[in-house]
mmCIF file of C-alpha atoms and ligand atoms in Angstrom:
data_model
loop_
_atom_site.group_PDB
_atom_site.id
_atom_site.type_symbol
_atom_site.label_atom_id
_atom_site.label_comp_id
_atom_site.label_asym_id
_atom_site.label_seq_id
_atom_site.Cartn_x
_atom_site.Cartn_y
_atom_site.Cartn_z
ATOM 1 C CA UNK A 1 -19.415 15.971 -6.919
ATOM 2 C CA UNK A 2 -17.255 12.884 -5.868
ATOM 3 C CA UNK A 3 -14.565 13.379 -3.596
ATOM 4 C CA UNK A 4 -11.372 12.705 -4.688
ATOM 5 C CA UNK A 5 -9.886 10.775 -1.992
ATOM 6 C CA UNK A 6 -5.787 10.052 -2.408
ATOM 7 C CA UNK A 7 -4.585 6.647 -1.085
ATOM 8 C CA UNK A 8 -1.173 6.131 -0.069
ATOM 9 C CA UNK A 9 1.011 3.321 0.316
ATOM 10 C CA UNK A 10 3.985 3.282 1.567
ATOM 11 C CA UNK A 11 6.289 4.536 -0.621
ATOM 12 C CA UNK A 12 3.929 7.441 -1.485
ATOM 13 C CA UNK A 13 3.695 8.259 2.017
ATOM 14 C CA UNK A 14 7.637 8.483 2.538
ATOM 15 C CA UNK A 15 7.698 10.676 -0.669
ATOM 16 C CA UNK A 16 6.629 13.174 1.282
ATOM 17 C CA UNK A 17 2.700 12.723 1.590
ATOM 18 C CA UNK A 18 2.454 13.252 -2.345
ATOM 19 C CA UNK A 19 3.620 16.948 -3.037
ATOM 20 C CA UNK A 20 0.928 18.855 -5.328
ATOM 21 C CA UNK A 21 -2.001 16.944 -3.809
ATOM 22 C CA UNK A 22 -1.871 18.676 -0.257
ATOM 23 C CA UNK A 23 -5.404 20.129 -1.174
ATOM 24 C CA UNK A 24 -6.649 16.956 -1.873
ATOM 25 C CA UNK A 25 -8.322 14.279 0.970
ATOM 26 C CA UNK A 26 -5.839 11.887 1.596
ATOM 27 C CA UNK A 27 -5.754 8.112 3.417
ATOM 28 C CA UNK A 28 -4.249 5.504 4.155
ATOM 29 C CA UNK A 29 -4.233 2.485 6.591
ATOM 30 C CA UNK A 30 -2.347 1.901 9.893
ATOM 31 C CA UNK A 31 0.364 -0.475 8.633
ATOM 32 C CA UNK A 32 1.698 2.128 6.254
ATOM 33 C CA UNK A 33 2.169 4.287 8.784
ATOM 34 C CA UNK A 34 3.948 1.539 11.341
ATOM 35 C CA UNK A 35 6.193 0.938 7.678
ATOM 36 C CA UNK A 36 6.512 4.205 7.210
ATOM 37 C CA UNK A 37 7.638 4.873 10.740
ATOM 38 C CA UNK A 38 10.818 2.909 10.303
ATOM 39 C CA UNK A 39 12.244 4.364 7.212
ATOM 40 C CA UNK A 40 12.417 8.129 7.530
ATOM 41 C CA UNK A 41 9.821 10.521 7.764
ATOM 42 C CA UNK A 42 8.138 10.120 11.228
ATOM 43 C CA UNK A 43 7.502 13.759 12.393
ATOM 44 C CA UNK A 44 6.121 14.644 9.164
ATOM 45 C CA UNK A 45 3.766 12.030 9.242
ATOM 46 C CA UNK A 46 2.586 12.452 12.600
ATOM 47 C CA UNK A 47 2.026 16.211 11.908
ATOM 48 C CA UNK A 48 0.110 15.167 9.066
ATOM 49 C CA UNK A 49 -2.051 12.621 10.706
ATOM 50 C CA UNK A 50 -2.301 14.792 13.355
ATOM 51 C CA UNK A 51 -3.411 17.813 11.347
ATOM 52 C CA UNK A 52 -6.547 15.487 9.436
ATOM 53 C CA UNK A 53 -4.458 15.890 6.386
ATOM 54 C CA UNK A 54 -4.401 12.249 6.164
ATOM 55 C CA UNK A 55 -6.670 10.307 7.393
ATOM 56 C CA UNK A 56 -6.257 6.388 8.763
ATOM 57 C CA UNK A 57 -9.145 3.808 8.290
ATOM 58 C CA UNK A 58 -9.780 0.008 8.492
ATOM 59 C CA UNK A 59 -10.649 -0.953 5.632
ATOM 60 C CA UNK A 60 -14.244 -3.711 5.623
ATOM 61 C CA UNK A 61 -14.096 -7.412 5.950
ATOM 62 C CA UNK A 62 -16.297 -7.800 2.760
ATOM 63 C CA UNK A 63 -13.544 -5.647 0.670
ATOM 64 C CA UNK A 64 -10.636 -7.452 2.141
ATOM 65 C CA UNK A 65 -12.386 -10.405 1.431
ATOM 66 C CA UNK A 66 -12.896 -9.525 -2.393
ATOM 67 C CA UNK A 67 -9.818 -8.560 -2.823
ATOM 68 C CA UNK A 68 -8.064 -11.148 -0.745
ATOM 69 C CA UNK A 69 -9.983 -13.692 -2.928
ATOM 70 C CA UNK A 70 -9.064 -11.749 -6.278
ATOM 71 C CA UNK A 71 -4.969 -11.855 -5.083
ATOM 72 C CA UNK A 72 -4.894 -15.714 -4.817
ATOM 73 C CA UNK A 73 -6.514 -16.044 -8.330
ATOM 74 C CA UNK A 74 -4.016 -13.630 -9.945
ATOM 75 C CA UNK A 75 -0.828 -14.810 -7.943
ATOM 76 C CA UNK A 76 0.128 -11.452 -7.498
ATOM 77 C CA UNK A 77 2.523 -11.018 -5.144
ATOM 78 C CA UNK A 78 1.366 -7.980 -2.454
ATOM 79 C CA UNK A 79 1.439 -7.365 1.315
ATOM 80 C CA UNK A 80 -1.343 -8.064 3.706
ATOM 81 C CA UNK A 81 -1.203 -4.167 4.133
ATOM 82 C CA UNK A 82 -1.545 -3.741 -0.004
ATOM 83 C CA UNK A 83 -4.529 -5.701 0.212
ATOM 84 C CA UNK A 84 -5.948 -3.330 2.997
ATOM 85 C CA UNK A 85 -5.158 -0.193 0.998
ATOM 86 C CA UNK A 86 -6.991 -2.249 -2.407
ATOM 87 C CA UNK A 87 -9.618 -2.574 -0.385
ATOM 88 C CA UNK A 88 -9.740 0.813 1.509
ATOM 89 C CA UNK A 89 -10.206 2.353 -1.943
ATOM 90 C CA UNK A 90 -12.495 -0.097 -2.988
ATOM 91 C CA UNK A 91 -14.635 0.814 0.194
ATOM 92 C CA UNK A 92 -14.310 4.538 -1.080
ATOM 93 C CA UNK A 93 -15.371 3.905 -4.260
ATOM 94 C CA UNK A 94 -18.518 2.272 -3.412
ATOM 95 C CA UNK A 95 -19.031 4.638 -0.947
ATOM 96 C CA UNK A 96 -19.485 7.412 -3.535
ATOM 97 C CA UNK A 97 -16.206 8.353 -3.623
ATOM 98 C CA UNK A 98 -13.157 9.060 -6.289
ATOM 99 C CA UNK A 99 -10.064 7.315 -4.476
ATOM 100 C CA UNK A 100 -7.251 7.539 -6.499
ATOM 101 C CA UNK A 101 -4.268 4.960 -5.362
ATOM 102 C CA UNK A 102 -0.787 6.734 -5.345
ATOM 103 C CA UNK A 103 1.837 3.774 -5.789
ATOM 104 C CA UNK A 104 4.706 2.532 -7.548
ATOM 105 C CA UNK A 105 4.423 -0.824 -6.665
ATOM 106 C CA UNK A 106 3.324 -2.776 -9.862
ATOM 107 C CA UNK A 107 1.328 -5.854 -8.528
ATOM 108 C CA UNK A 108 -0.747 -2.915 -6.786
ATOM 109 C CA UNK A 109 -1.296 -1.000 -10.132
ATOM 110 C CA UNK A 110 -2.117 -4.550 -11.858
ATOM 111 C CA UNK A 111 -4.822 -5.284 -8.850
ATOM 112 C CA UNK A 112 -6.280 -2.190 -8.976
ATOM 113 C CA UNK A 113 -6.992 -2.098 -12.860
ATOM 114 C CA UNK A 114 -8.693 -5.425 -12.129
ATOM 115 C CA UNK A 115 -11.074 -3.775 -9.600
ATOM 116 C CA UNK A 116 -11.219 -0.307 -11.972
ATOM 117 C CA UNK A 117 -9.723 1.559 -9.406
ATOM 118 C CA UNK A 118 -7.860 3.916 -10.906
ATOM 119 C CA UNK A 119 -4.121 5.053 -9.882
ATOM 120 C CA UNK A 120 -1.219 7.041 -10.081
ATOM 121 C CA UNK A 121 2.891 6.766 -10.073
ATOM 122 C CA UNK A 122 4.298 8.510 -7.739
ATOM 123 C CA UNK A 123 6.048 11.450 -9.813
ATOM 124 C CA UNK A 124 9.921 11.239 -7.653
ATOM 125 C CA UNK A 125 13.012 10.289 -8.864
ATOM 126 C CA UNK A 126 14.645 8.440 -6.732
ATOM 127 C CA UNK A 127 11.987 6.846 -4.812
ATOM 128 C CA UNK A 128 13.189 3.585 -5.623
ATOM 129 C CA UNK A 129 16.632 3.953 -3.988
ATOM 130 C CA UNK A 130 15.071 5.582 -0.831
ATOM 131 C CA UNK A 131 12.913 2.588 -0.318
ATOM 132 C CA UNK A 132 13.656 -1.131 -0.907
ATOM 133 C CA UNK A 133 11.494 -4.154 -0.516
ATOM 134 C CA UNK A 134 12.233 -7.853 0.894
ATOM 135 C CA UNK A 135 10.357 -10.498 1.672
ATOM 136 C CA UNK A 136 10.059 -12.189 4.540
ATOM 137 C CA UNK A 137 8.820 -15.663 6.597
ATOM 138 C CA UNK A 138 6.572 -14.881 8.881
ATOM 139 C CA UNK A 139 6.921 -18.361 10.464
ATOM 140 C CA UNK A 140 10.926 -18.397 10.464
ATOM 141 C CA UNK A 141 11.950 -14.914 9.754
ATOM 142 C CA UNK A 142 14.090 -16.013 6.919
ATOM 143 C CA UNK A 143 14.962 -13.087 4.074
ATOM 144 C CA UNK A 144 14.525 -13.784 0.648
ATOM 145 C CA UNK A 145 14.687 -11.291 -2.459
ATOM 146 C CA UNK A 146 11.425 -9.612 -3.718
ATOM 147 C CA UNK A 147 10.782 -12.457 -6.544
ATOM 148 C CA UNK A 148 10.623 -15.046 -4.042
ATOM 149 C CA UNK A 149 6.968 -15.620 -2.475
ATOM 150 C CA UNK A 150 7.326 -19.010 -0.664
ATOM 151 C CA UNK A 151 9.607 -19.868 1.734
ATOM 152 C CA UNK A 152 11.920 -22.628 0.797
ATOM 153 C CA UNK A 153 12.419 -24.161 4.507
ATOM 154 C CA UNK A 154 9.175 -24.411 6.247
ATOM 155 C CA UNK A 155 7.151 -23.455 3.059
ATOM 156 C CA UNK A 156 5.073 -20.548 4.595
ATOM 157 C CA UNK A 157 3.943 -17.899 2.484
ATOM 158 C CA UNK A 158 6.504 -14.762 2.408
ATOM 159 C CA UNK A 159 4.934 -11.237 3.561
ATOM 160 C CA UNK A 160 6.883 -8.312 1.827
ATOM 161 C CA UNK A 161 8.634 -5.137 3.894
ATOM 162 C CA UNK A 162 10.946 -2.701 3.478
ATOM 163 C CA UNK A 163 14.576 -3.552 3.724
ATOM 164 C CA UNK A 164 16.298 -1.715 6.736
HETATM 165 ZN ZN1 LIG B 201 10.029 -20.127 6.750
#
């Protein structure tokens, strides 16, 4: 049998580490966590990580790669750290594995039907109000909204965070 491994982005992590699936194996990368760290649930994460109950790991250069590749085709508009956790579940899925991604982001859920890696929504109300996106330069640190992806003064291309 598979395991069923649970990954988490960011918002799935903040919605309380998935309630239900606390039986199940669940990762995720370091950047969610750093995210994670500056909304709101800090102490439960770090009991959880601390516990095993979630595990962190770096995604591989070949599944970044793949999926990097696979992003600029679609012109979906995800994270550097989306693109790890893509690829951390890819890496579990070729490793034998059943990862299961646990988002609510849409450009994730489109990316990982392109790669058959399957997903759920994260079952909350309210989620969305708890945790806001915007995009930013990384060059000039100028804010945009969440449709924008390229940044009209120097032109760099934005990287997406959650709104403090
Ligand atoms: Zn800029």
């Amino acid at each position: 049998m598979p395991r069923k491994v649970y990954v988490l982005d960011t918002s799935a992590v903040i919605a309380g580490l998935v309630p239900g699936l606390a039986k199940a194996e669940q990762a995720t990368v370091q950047e969610v966590l750093e995210e994670a760290k500056d909304l709101c649930s800090k102490l439960e994460l770090e009991t959880a990580v601390a516990a095993g109950k979630v595990k962190v790991v770096d995604p591989s250069r070949e599944a970044l790669d793949e999926i990097g590749k696979r992003v600029a085709q679609t012109g979906d508009v995800v994270s550097a750290v989306d693109i790890k956790l893509l690829a951390l579940a890819l890496d579990l899925k070729r490793s034998g594995e059943e990862p299961e991604l646990v988002t609510d982001d849409y450009a994730i859920q489109n990316l990982a039907s392109l790669f058959d890696l399957p997903y759920r929504r994260i079952v909350m109300p309210g989620i969305k109000e708890v945790l806001r996106w915007e995009m930013v330069c990384p060059a000039c640190n100028r804010k945009y909204t969440p449709a924008a992806s390229q940044c009209e003064v120097c032109g760099s291309f934005l990287v997406r965070r959650p709104r403090r």
